[in-house]
């Protein structure tokens, strides 16, 4: 007797159905109210290969230890709040699938490096945002704002299109060895923020921003190590943007 269409599709679905397995997460915990040093703690979570690391962290917090502390908001790679070091690399927990981590051992999760750790996976972002604010990340015009739409050619727009994609997650700056060694460096995210306006044909403050980045803590600190570009969850060509800022400075005699 031949199988019905329903029986065949049910059997195929059973063969293809993803299987949940126990995955060990090794998380660097820190709570200065109870202990001065950070320590590793392991949690075992039942995960599907297509689960995100953020889902696993939420399971741990909801089912095993409500004190586990981390930031997240959108859950979809937009808000930039859940950058963390997963298996030694900066990534967004909401965009990292368990199956892509390719590890048979525990998955390690730590706070991003180079900013003061406050609790578990949370760091103090203020030094990061301070550097960003200092590069004037806003349009500056000198009284020639049009009354209707502002015409900008496709080529003019393309000059800074890549750097408009930044979500200020800090994955780049906190993967930069220069920033680790010297928290004074503006860092790649601030330079990306400056680039977005320096190369905008409507803006009038490029010279001012370039001078800010020509300072002791500015672009010349970059050693072209590309960690920032590799870490960026938005795929921004950060090292190229930094090179363009350096080139603009050289062409103005900076
Ligand atoms: Fe995050 Fe990329 Fe922006 Fe850096 S440039 S803050 S890695 S989105
Ligand atoms: Fe740092 Fe990126 Fe330059 S990692 S050294 S800012 S290329
Ligand atoms: Fe918003 Fe991950 S939670 S980017």
PDB file of C-alpha atoms and ligand atoms in Angstrom:
ATOM      1  CA  UNK A   1       0.000   0.000   0.000  1.00  0.00           C
ATOM      2  CA  UNK A   2       1.467   3.410  -0.949  1.00  0.00           C
ATOM      3  CA  UNK A   3       1.823   6.207   1.663  1.00  0.00           C
ATOM      4  CA  UNK A   4      -0.575   9.161   1.484  1.00  0.00           C
ATOM      5  CA  UNK A   5       0.765  12.661   0.755  1.00  0.00           C
ATOM      6  CA  UNK A   6       0.124  13.628   4.376  1.00  0.00           C
ATOM      7  CA  UNK A   7       2.083  10.657   5.728  1.00  0.00           C
ATOM      8  CA  UNK A   8       4.998  11.437   3.376  1.00  0.00           C
ATOM      9  CA  UNK A   9       5.211  15.119   4.351  1.00  0.00           C
ATOM     10  CA  UNK A  10       4.919  14.257   8.073  1.00  0.00           C
ATOM     11  CA  UNK A  11       7.802  11.786   7.750  1.00  0.00           C
ATOM     12  CA  UNK A  12       9.940  14.362   5.885  1.00  0.00           C
ATOM     13  CA  UNK A  13       9.210  16.988   8.523  1.00  0.00           C
ATOM     14  CA  UNK A  14      10.260  14.535  11.257  1.00  0.00           C
ATOM     15  CA  UNK A  15      13.581  13.913   9.463  1.00  0.00           C
ATOM     16  CA  UNK A  16      14.262  17.655   8.963  1.00  0.00           C
ATOM     17  CA  UNK A  17      13.053  18.917  12.346  1.00  0.00           C
ATOM     18  CA  UNK A  18      15.841  20.725  14.204  1.00  0.00           C
ATOM     19  CA  UNK A  19      16.867  19.091  17.441  1.00  0.00           C
ATOM     20  CA  UNK A  20      17.539  20.963  20.673  1.00  0.00           C
ATOM     21  CA  UNK A  21      20.750  20.007  22.468  1.00  0.00           C
ATOM     22  CA  UNK A  22      22.349  21.042  25.733  1.00  0.00           C
ATOM     23  CA  UNK A  23      24.838  23.860  25.189  1.00  0.00           C
ATOM     24  CA  UNK A  24      27.216  25.075  27.906  1.00  0.00           C
ATOM     25  CA  UNK A  25      27.697  28.824  28.289  1.00  0.00           C
ATOM     26  CA  UNK A  26      30.663  30.068  30.286  1.00  0.00           C
ATOM     27  CA  UNK A  27      29.896  33.630  31.335  1.00  0.00           C
ATOM     28  CA  UNK A  28      32.287  36.095  32.959  1.00  0.00           C
ATOM     29  CA  UNK A  29      30.288  37.325  35.948  1.00  0.00           C
ATOM     30  CA  UNK A  30      31.082  40.478  37.904  1.00  0.00           C
ATOM     31  CA  UNK A  31      29.255  42.135  40.756  1.00  0.00           C
ATOM     32  CA  UNK A  32      31.404  44.614  42.709  1.00  0.00           C
ATOM     33  CA  UNK A  33      28.858  44.623  45.555  1.00  0.00           C
ATOM     34  CA  UNK A  34      29.786  41.014  46.380  1.00  0.00           C
ATOM     35  CA  UNK A  35      33.286  40.377  45.011  1.00  0.00           C
ATOM     36  CA  UNK A  36      36.046  42.623  43.676  1.00  0.00           C
ATOM     37  CA  UNK A  37      37.098  40.166  40.945  1.00  0.00           C
ATOM     38  CA  UNK A  38      35.219  38.792  37.970  1.00  0.00           C
ATOM     39  CA  UNK A  39      34.731  35.008  37.833  1.00  0.00           C
ATOM     40  CA  UNK A  40      33.521  32.445  35.289  1.00  0.00           C
ATOM     41  CA  UNK A  41      30.215  30.675  35.799  1.00  0.00           C
ATOM     42  CA  UNK A  42      28.772  27.881  33.645  1.00  0.00           C
ATOM     43  CA  UNK A  43      25.157  27.387  32.631  1.00  0.00           C
ATOM     44  CA  UNK A  44      23.704  24.582  30.524  1.00  0.00           C
ATOM     45  CA  UNK A  45      20.847  25.604  28.248  1.00  0.00           C
ATOM     46  CA  UNK A  46      18.756  23.546  25.845  1.00  0.00           C
ATOM     47  CA  UNK A  47      19.149  25.321  22.478  1.00  0.00           C
ATOM     48  CA  UNK A  48      18.213  24.795  18.856  1.00  0.00           C
ATOM     49  CA  UNK A  49      21.087  25.428  16.426  1.00  0.00           C
ATOM     50  CA  UNK A  50      19.163  28.414  15.077  1.00  0.00           C
ATOM     51  CA  UNK A  51      18.714  30.019  18.504  1.00  0.00           C
ATOM     52  CA  UNK A  52      20.552  33.267  19.059  1.00  0.00           C
ATOM     53  CA  UNK A  53      22.972  33.766  21.940  1.00  0.00           C
ATOM     54  CA  UNK A  54      20.582  36.465  23.204  1.00  0.00           C
ATOM     55  CA  UNK A  55      17.797  33.864  23.460  1.00  0.00           C
ATOM     56  CA  UNK A  56      20.067  31.626  25.546  1.00  0.00           C
ATOM     57  CA  UNK A  57      20.994  34.522  27.854  1.00  0.00           C
ATOM     58  CA  UNK A  58      17.309  35.331  28.302  1.00  0.00           C
ATOM     59  CA  UNK A  59      16.633  31.673  29.152  1.00  0.00           C
ATOM     60  CA  UNK A  60      19.407  31.705  31.749  1.00  0.00           C
ATOM     61  CA  UNK A  61      18.051  34.914  33.267  1.00  0.00           C
ATOM     62  CA  UNK A  62      14.440  33.705  33.187  1.00  0.00           C
ATOM     63  CA  UNK A  63      14.948  30.112  34.316  1.00  0.00           C
ATOM     64  CA  UNK A  64      18.254  29.801  36.175  1.00  0.00           C
ATOM     65  CA  UNK A  65      19.650  33.067  37.544  1.00  0.00           C
ATOM     66  CA  UNK A  66      17.646  36.281  37.486  1.00  0.00           C
ATOM     67  CA  UNK A  67      20.705  38.267  38.593  1.00  0.00           C
ATOM     68  CA  UNK A  68      22.499  37.774  35.251  1.00  0.00           C
ATOM     69  CA  UNK A  69      22.772  41.295  33.839  1.00  0.00           C
ATOM     70  CA  UNK A  70      23.061  42.388  30.219  1.00  0.00           C
ATOM     71  CA  UNK A  71      21.663  45.069  27.910  1.00  0.00           C
ATOM     72  CA  UNK A  72      19.325  44.415  24.997  1.00  0.00           C
ATOM     73  CA  UNK A  73      16.409  46.189  23.461  1.00  0.00           C
ATOM     74  CA  UNK A  74      15.383  45.608  19.837  1.00  0.00           C
ATOM     75  CA  UNK A  75      16.532  41.999  19.494  1.00  0.00           C
ATOM     76  CA  UNK A  76      17.106  42.587  15.770  1.00  0.00           C
ATOM     77  CA  UNK A  77      20.515  44.216  15.262  1.00  0.00           C
ATOM     78  CA  UNK A  78      19.214  47.783  15.232  1.00  0.00           C
ATOM     79  CA  UNK A  79      19.611  49.376  18.673  1.00  0.00           C
ATOM     80  CA  UNK A  80      23.260  48.379  19.208  1.00  0.00           C
ATOM     81  CA  UNK A  81      22.817  47.654  22.908  1.00  0.00           C
ATOM     82  CA  UNK A  82      23.938  44.002  23.154  1.00  0.00           C
ATOM     83  CA  UNK A  83      27.514  44.009  21.872  1.00  0.00           C
ATOM     84  CA  UNK A  84      29.535  41.487  23.857  1.00  0.00           C
ATOM     85  CA  UNK A  85      32.570  39.266  23.471  1.00  0.00           C
ATOM     86  CA  UNK A  86      31.356  35.843  22.358  1.00  0.00           C
ATOM     87  CA  UNK A  87      34.018  33.145  21.927  1.00  0.00           C
ATOM     88  CA  UNK A  88      36.623  35.904  22.070  1.00  0.00           C
ATOM     89  CA  UNK A  89      35.120  38.128  19.350  1.00  0.00           C
ATOM     90  CA  UNK A  90      32.935  41.178  19.599  1.00  0.00           C
ATOM     91  CA  UNK A  91      29.453  40.457  18.255  1.00  0.00           C
ATOM     92  CA  UNK A  92      25.812  41.368  18.825  1.00  0.00           C
ATOM     93  CA  UNK A  93      24.183  38.608  20.900  1.00  0.00           C
ATOM     94  CA  UNK A  94      20.927  39.076  18.976  1.00  0.00           C
ATOM     95  CA  UNK A  95      22.616  38.414  15.626  1.00  0.00           C
ATOM     96  CA  UNK A  96      24.802  35.478  16.658  1.00  0.00           C
ATOM     97  CA  UNK A  97      23.352  32.020  16.050  1.00  0.00           C
ATOM     98  CA  UNK A  98      24.535  29.059  18.105  1.00  0.00           C
ATOM     99  CA  UNK A  99      25.191  27.031  14.914  1.00  0.00           C
ATOM    100  CA  UNK A 100      27.566  29.708  13.589  1.00  0.00           C
ATOM    101  CA  UNK A 101      29.861  29.538  16.597  1.00  0.00           C
ATOM    102  CA  UNK A 102      31.283  26.188  15.421  1.00  0.00           C
ATOM    103  CA  UNK A 103      32.533  25.023  18.780  1.00  0.00           C
ATOM    104  CA  UNK A 104      32.319  21.723  20.573  1.00  0.00           C
ATOM    105  CA  UNK A 105      33.304  23.356  23.856  1.00  0.00           C
ATOM    106  CA  UNK A 106      31.502  25.871  26.055  1.00  0.00           C
ATOM    107  CA  UNK A 107      30.527  29.157  24.431  1.00  0.00           C
ATOM    108  CA  UNK A 108      32.258  31.960  26.311  1.00  0.00           C
ATOM    109  CA  UNK A 109      30.479  35.265  26.869  1.00  0.00           C
ATOM    110  CA  UNK A 110      32.176  38.345  28.334  1.00  0.00           C
ATOM    111  CA  UNK A 111      31.665  42.088  28.470  1.00  0.00           C
ATOM    112  CA  UNK A 112      33.322  44.123  25.709  1.00  0.00           C
ATOM    113  CA  UNK A 113      36.895  45.189  26.599  1.00  0.00           C
ATOM    114  CA  UNK A 114      38.395  48.600  27.257  1.00  0.00           C
ATOM    115  CA  UNK A 115      35.435  50.251  29.010  1.00  0.00           C
ATOM    116  CA  UNK A 116      34.841  50.020  32.786  1.00  0.00           C
ATOM    117  CA  UNK A 117      32.882  46.855  33.622  1.00  0.00           C
ATOM    118  CA  UNK A 118      29.867  47.690  35.805  1.00  0.00           C
ATOM    119  CA  UNK A 119      28.086  44.370  36.266  1.00  0.00           C
ATOM    120  CA  UNK A 120      28.292  41.076  34.357  1.00  0.00           C
ATOM    121  CA  UNK A 121      28.001  41.963  30.645  1.00  0.00           C
ATOM    122  CA  UNK A 122      27.352  45.654  31.189  1.00  0.00           C
ATOM    123  CA  UNK A 123      30.073  48.292  30.779  1.00  0.00           C
ATOM    124  CA  UNK A 124      30.017  52.036  31.352  1.00  0.00           C
ATOM    125  CA  UNK A 125      29.464  53.430  27.843  1.00  0.00           C
ATOM    126  CA  UNK A 126      30.025  57.071  28.834  1.00  0.00           C
ATOM    127  CA  UNK A 127      33.699  57.306  27.678  1.00  0.00           C
ATOM    128  CA  UNK A 128      32.576  55.878  24.314  1.00  0.00           C
ATOM    129  CA  UNK A 129      29.729  58.375  23.886  1.00  0.00           C
ATOM    130  CA  UNK A 130      31.907  61.247  25.122  1.00  0.00           C
ATOM    131  CA  UNK A 131      34.367  60.637  22.255  1.00  0.00           C
ATOM    132  CA  UNK A 132      31.435  60.425  19.835  1.00  0.00           C
ATOM    133  CA  UNK A 133      29.960  63.738  21.035  1.00  0.00           C
ATOM    134  CA  UNK A 134      33.331  65.466  20.672  1.00  0.00           C
ATOM    135  CA  UNK A 135      33.477  64.950  16.892  1.00  0.00           C
ATOM    136  CA  UNK A 136      30.249  66.956  16.373  1.00  0.00           C
ATOM    137  CA  UNK A 137      28.066  64.146  14.961  1.00  0.00           C
ATOM    138  CA  UNK A 138      25.397  66.447  13.540  1.00  0.00           C
ATOM    139  CA  UNK A 139      24.870  68.551  10.437  1.00  0.00           C
ATOM    140  CA  UNK A 140      26.329  72.066  10.689  1.00  0.00           C
ATOM    141  CA  UNK A 141      25.148  74.624   8.129  1.00  0.00           C
ATOM    142  CA  UNK A 142      26.021  78.276   7.868  1.00  0.00           C
ATOM    143  CA  UNK A 143      22.707  79.883   7.126  1.00  0.00           C
ATOM    144  CA  UNK A 144      22.089  78.445   3.679  1.00  0.00           C
ATOM    145  CA  UNK A 145      19.479  75.863   4.618  1.00  0.00           C
ATOM    146  CA  UNK A 146      17.098  75.524   1.657  1.00  0.00           C
ATOM    147  CA  UNK A 147      13.383  76.100   2.139  1.00  0.00           C
ATOM    148  CA  UNK A 148      12.535  72.938   0.194  1.00  0.00           C
ATOM    149  CA  UNK A 149      14.304  69.585  -0.155  1.00  0.00           C
ATOM    150  CA  UNK A 150      18.083  69.648  -0.167  1.00  0.00           C
ATOM    151  CA  UNK A 151      19.384  68.431  -3.510  1.00  0.00           C
ATOM    152  CA  UNK A 152      22.293  66.026  -3.222  1.00  0.00           C
ATOM    153  CA  UNK A 153      23.637  63.988  -6.141  1.00  0.00           C
ATOM    154  CA  UNK A 154      23.854  60.207  -5.929  1.00  0.00           C
ATOM    155  CA  UNK A 155      27.664  60.484  -6.049  1.00  0.00           C
ATOM    156  CA  UNK A 156      27.727  63.024  -3.217  1.00  0.00           C
ATOM    157  CA  UNK A 157      25.528  60.758  -1.122  1.00  0.00           C
ATOM    158  CA  UNK A 158      27.669  57.701  -1.919  1.00  0.00           C
ATOM    159  CA  UNK A 159      30.699  59.438  -0.377  1.00  0.00           C
ATOM    160  CA  UNK A 160      29.354  58.841   3.139  1.00  0.00           C
ATOM    161  CA  UNK A 161      26.661  56.193   2.646  1.00  0.00           C
ATOM    162  CA  UNK A 162      28.598  53.407   4.391  1.00  0.00           C
ATOM    163  CA  UNK A 163      29.183  55.355   7.589  1.00  0.00           C
ATOM    164  CA  UNK A 164      25.472  56.245   7.950  1.00  0.00           C
ATOM    165  CA  UNK A 165      24.859  52.608   8.901  1.00  0.00           C
ATOM    166  CA  UNK A 166      26.493  52.877  12.337  1.00  0.00           C
ATOM    167  CA  UNK A 167      24.294  51.814  15.286  1.00  0.00           C
ATOM    168  CA  UNK A 168      26.803  52.902  17.979  1.00  0.00           C
ATOM    169  CA  UNK A 169      27.205  49.410  19.387  1.00  0.00           C
ATOM    170  CA  UNK A 170      30.904  49.978  20.295  1.00  0.00           C
ATOM    171  CA  UNK A 171      31.973  46.570  18.910  1.00  0.00           C
ATOM    172  CA  UNK A 172      34.646  48.320  16.832  1.00  0.00           C
ATOM    173  CA  UNK A 173      36.167  50.644  19.428  1.00  0.00           C
ATOM    174  CA  UNK A 174      36.286  47.892  22.069  1.00  0.00           C
ATOM    175  CA  UNK A 175      38.100  45.519  19.705  1.00  0.00           C
ATOM    176  CA  UNK A 176      40.831  48.056  18.891  1.00  0.00           C
ATOM    177  CA  UNK A 177      44.192  47.324  20.577  1.00  0.00           C
ATOM    178  CA  UNK A 178      45.105  51.024  20.527  1.00  0.00           C
ATOM    179  CA  UNK A 179      41.944  51.812  22.490  1.00  0.00           C
ATOM    180  CA  UNK A 180      42.657  48.962  24.945  1.00  0.00           C
ATOM    181  CA  UNK A 181      46.123  50.346  25.608  1.00  0.00           C
ATOM    182  CA  UNK A 182      45.141  53.976  25.713  1.00  0.00           C
ATOM    183  CA  UNK A 183      41.513  54.824  26.430  1.00  0.00           C
ATOM    184  CA  UNK A 184      42.314  58.391  25.289  1.00  0.00           C
ATOM    185  CA  UNK A 185      42.165  57.424  21.582  1.00  0.00           C
ATOM    186  CA  UNK A 186      38.903  58.656  20.006  1.00  0.00           C
ATOM    187  CA  UNK A 187      38.418  55.170  18.617  1.00  0.00           C
ATOM    188  CA  UNK A 188      36.971  53.940  15.326  1.00  0.00           C
ATOM    189  CA  UNK A 189      33.279  54.555  16.133  1.00  0.00           C
ATOM    190  CA  UNK A 190      33.863  58.266  16.783  1.00  0.00           C
ATOM    191  CA  UNK A 191      35.869  58.521  13.545  1.00  0.00           C
ATOM    192  CA  UNK A 192      33.046  56.765  11.668  1.00  0.00           C
ATOM    193  CA  UNK A 193      30.620  59.306  13.193  1.00  0.00           C
ATOM    194  CA  UNK A 194      32.851  62.168  12.068  1.00  0.00           C
ATOM    195  CA  UNK A 195      33.312  60.679   8.586  1.00  0.00           C
ATOM    196  CA  UNK A 196      29.545  60.567   8.083  1.00  0.00           C
ATOM    197  CA  UNK A 197      29.446  64.411   8.299  1.00  0.00           C
ATOM    198  CA  UNK A 198      32.904  65.364   6.992  1.00  0.00           C
ATOM    199  CA  UNK A 199      32.009  63.898   3.592  1.00  0.00           C
ATOM    200  CA  UNK A 200      28.409  65.170   3.520  1.00  0.00           C
ATOM    201  CA  UNK A 201      28.201  67.842   0.786  1.00  0.00           C
ATOM    202  CA  UNK A 202      25.593  69.792   2.817  1.00  0.00           C
ATOM    203  CA  UNK A 203      27.816  70.221   5.867  1.00  0.00           C
ATOM    204  CA  UNK A 204      30.037  73.212   6.677  1.00  0.00           C
ATOM    205  CA  UNK A 205      32.079  71.946   9.639  1.00  0.00           C
ATOM    206  CA  UNK A 206      34.385  69.396   8.002  1.00  0.00           C
ATOM    207  CA  UNK A 207      37.483  71.521   8.701  1.00  0.00           C
ATOM    208  CA  UNK A 208      36.594  71.784  12.389  1.00  0.00           C
ATOM    209  CA  UNK A 209      36.014  68.031  12.716  1.00  0.00           C
ATOM    210  CA  UNK A 210      39.262  67.281  10.886  1.00  0.00           C
ATOM    211  CA  UNK A 211      41.171  69.472  13.315  1.00  0.00           C
ATOM    212  CA  UNK A 212      39.597  67.640  16.257  1.00  0.00           C
ATOM    213  CA  UNK A 213      40.735  64.327  14.751  1.00  0.00           C
ATOM    214  CA  UNK A 214      44.192  65.756  13.998  1.00  0.00           C
ATOM    215  CA  UNK A 215      44.851  65.986  17.750  1.00  0.00           C
ATOM    216  CA  UNK A 216      47.089  63.757  19.825  1.00  0.00           C
ATOM    217  CA  UNK A 217      44.194  61.329  20.446  1.00  0.00           C
ATOM    218  CA  UNK A 218      42.881  61.400  16.887  1.00  0.00           C
ATOM    219  CA  UNK A 219      43.173  59.400  13.668  1.00  0.00           C
ATOM    220  CA  UNK A 220      46.962  59.156  13.616  1.00  0.00           C
ATOM    221  CA  UNK A 221      46.779  56.718  16.526  1.00  0.00           C
ATOM    222  CA  UNK A 222      45.188  54.142  14.220  1.00  0.00           C
ATOM    223  CA  UNK A 223      47.643  51.358  13.316  1.00  0.00           C
ATOM    224  CA  UNK A 224      45.436  49.857  10.589  1.00  0.00           C
ATOM    225  CA  UNK A 225      44.928  46.567  12.407  1.00  0.00           C
ATOM    226  CA  UNK A 226      41.427  46.039  10.914  1.00  0.00           C
ATOM    227  CA  UNK A 227      39.981  44.534  14.152  1.00  0.00           C
ATOM    228  CA  UNK A 228      37.300  47.227  14.007  1.00  0.00           C
ATOM    229  CA  UNK A 229      36.238  46.359  10.461  1.00  0.00           C
ATOM    230  CA  UNK A 230      36.074  42.653  11.314  1.00  0.00           C
ATOM    231  CA  UNK A 231      33.953  43.341  14.397  1.00  0.00           C
ATOM    232  CA  UNK A 232      31.392  45.680  12.856  1.00  0.00           C
ATOM    233  CA  UNK A 233      27.970  43.979  12.743  1.00  0.00           C
ATOM    234  CA  UNK A 234      26.856  46.447  10.063  1.00  0.00           C
ATOM    235  CA  UNK A 235      29.701  45.563   7.717  1.00  0.00           C
ATOM    236  CA  UNK A 236      30.993  49.140   7.646  1.00  0.00           C
ATOM    237  CA  UNK A 237      34.444  49.424   6.041  1.00  0.00           C
ATOM    238  CA  UNK A 238      35.765  51.279   9.064  1.00  0.00           C
ATOM    239  CA  UNK A 239      39.468  51.084   8.285  1.00  0.00           C
ATOM    240  CA  UNK A 240      38.790  52.545   4.819  1.00  0.00           C
ATOM    241  CA  UNK A 241      36.764  55.363   6.417  1.00  0.00           C
ATOM    242  CA  UNK A 242      39.671  56.115   8.763  1.00  0.00           C
ATOM    243  CA  UNK A 243      42.049  56.124   5.786  1.00  0.00           C
ATOM    244  CA  UNK A 244      39.779  58.613   3.986  1.00  0.00           C
ATOM    245  CA  UNK A 245      39.801  60.913   7.005  1.00  0.00           C
ATOM    246  CA  UNK A 246      43.618  60.713   7.163  1.00  0.00           C
ATOM    247  CA  UNK A 247      43.782  61.482   3.433  1.00  0.00           C
ATOM    248  CA  UNK A 248      41.450  64.481   3.833  1.00  0.00           C
ATOM    249  CA  UNK A 249      43.702  65.761   6.617  1.00  0.00           C
ATOM    250  CA  UNK A 250      46.803  65.358   4.454  1.00  0.00           C
ATOM    251  CA  UNK A 251      45.179  67.150   1.537  1.00  0.00           C
ATOM    252  CA  UNK A 252      44.384  70.110   3.812  1.00  0.00           C
ATOM    253  CA  UNK A 253      47.963  70.124   5.087  1.00  0.00           C
ATOM    254  CA  UNK A 254      46.844  68.778   8.502  1.00  0.00           C
TER     255      UNK A 254
HETATM  256 FE1  LIG B   1      29.101  49.321  15.868  1.00  0.00          FE
HETATM  257 FE2  LIG B   1      30.044  49.314  13.354  1.00  0.00          FE
HETATM  258 FE3  LIG B   1      29.146  51.597  14.456  1.00  0.00          FE
HETATM  259 FE4  LIG B   1      31.418  50.538  15.296  1.00  0.00          FE
HETATM  260  S1  LIG B   1      30.999  51.361  13.238  1.00  0.00           S
HETATM  261  S2  LIG B   1      29.823  51.357  16.588  1.00  0.00           S
HETATM  262  S3  LIG B   1      30.997  48.360  15.140  1.00  0.00           S
HETATM  263  S4  LIG B   1      27.969  49.744  14.005  1.00  0.00           S
HETATM  264 FE1  LIG B   2      42.082  50.220  15.764  1.00  0.00          FE
HETATM  265 FE2  LIG B   2      40.668  49.786  13.614  1.00  0.00          FE
HETATM  266 FE3  LIG B   2      42.782  51.316  13.492  1.00  0.00          FE
HETATM  267  S1  LIG B   2      41.182  48.291  15.147  1.00  0.00           S
HETATM  268  S2  LIG B   2      44.116  50.470  15.007  1.00  0.00           S
HETATM  269  S3  LIG B   2      40.957  51.727  14.659  1.00  0.00           S
HETATM  270  S4  LIG B   2      42.100  49.898  11.941  1.00  0.00           S
HETATM  271 FE1  LIG B   3      19.301  45.640  19.660  1.00  0.00          FE
HETATM  272 FE2  LIG B   3      20.869  43.472  19.613  1.00  0.00          FE
HETATM  273  S1  LIG B   3      19.238  43.920  20.978  1.00  0.00           S
HETATM  274  S2  LIG B   3      21.072  45.291  18.447  1.00  0.00           S
END
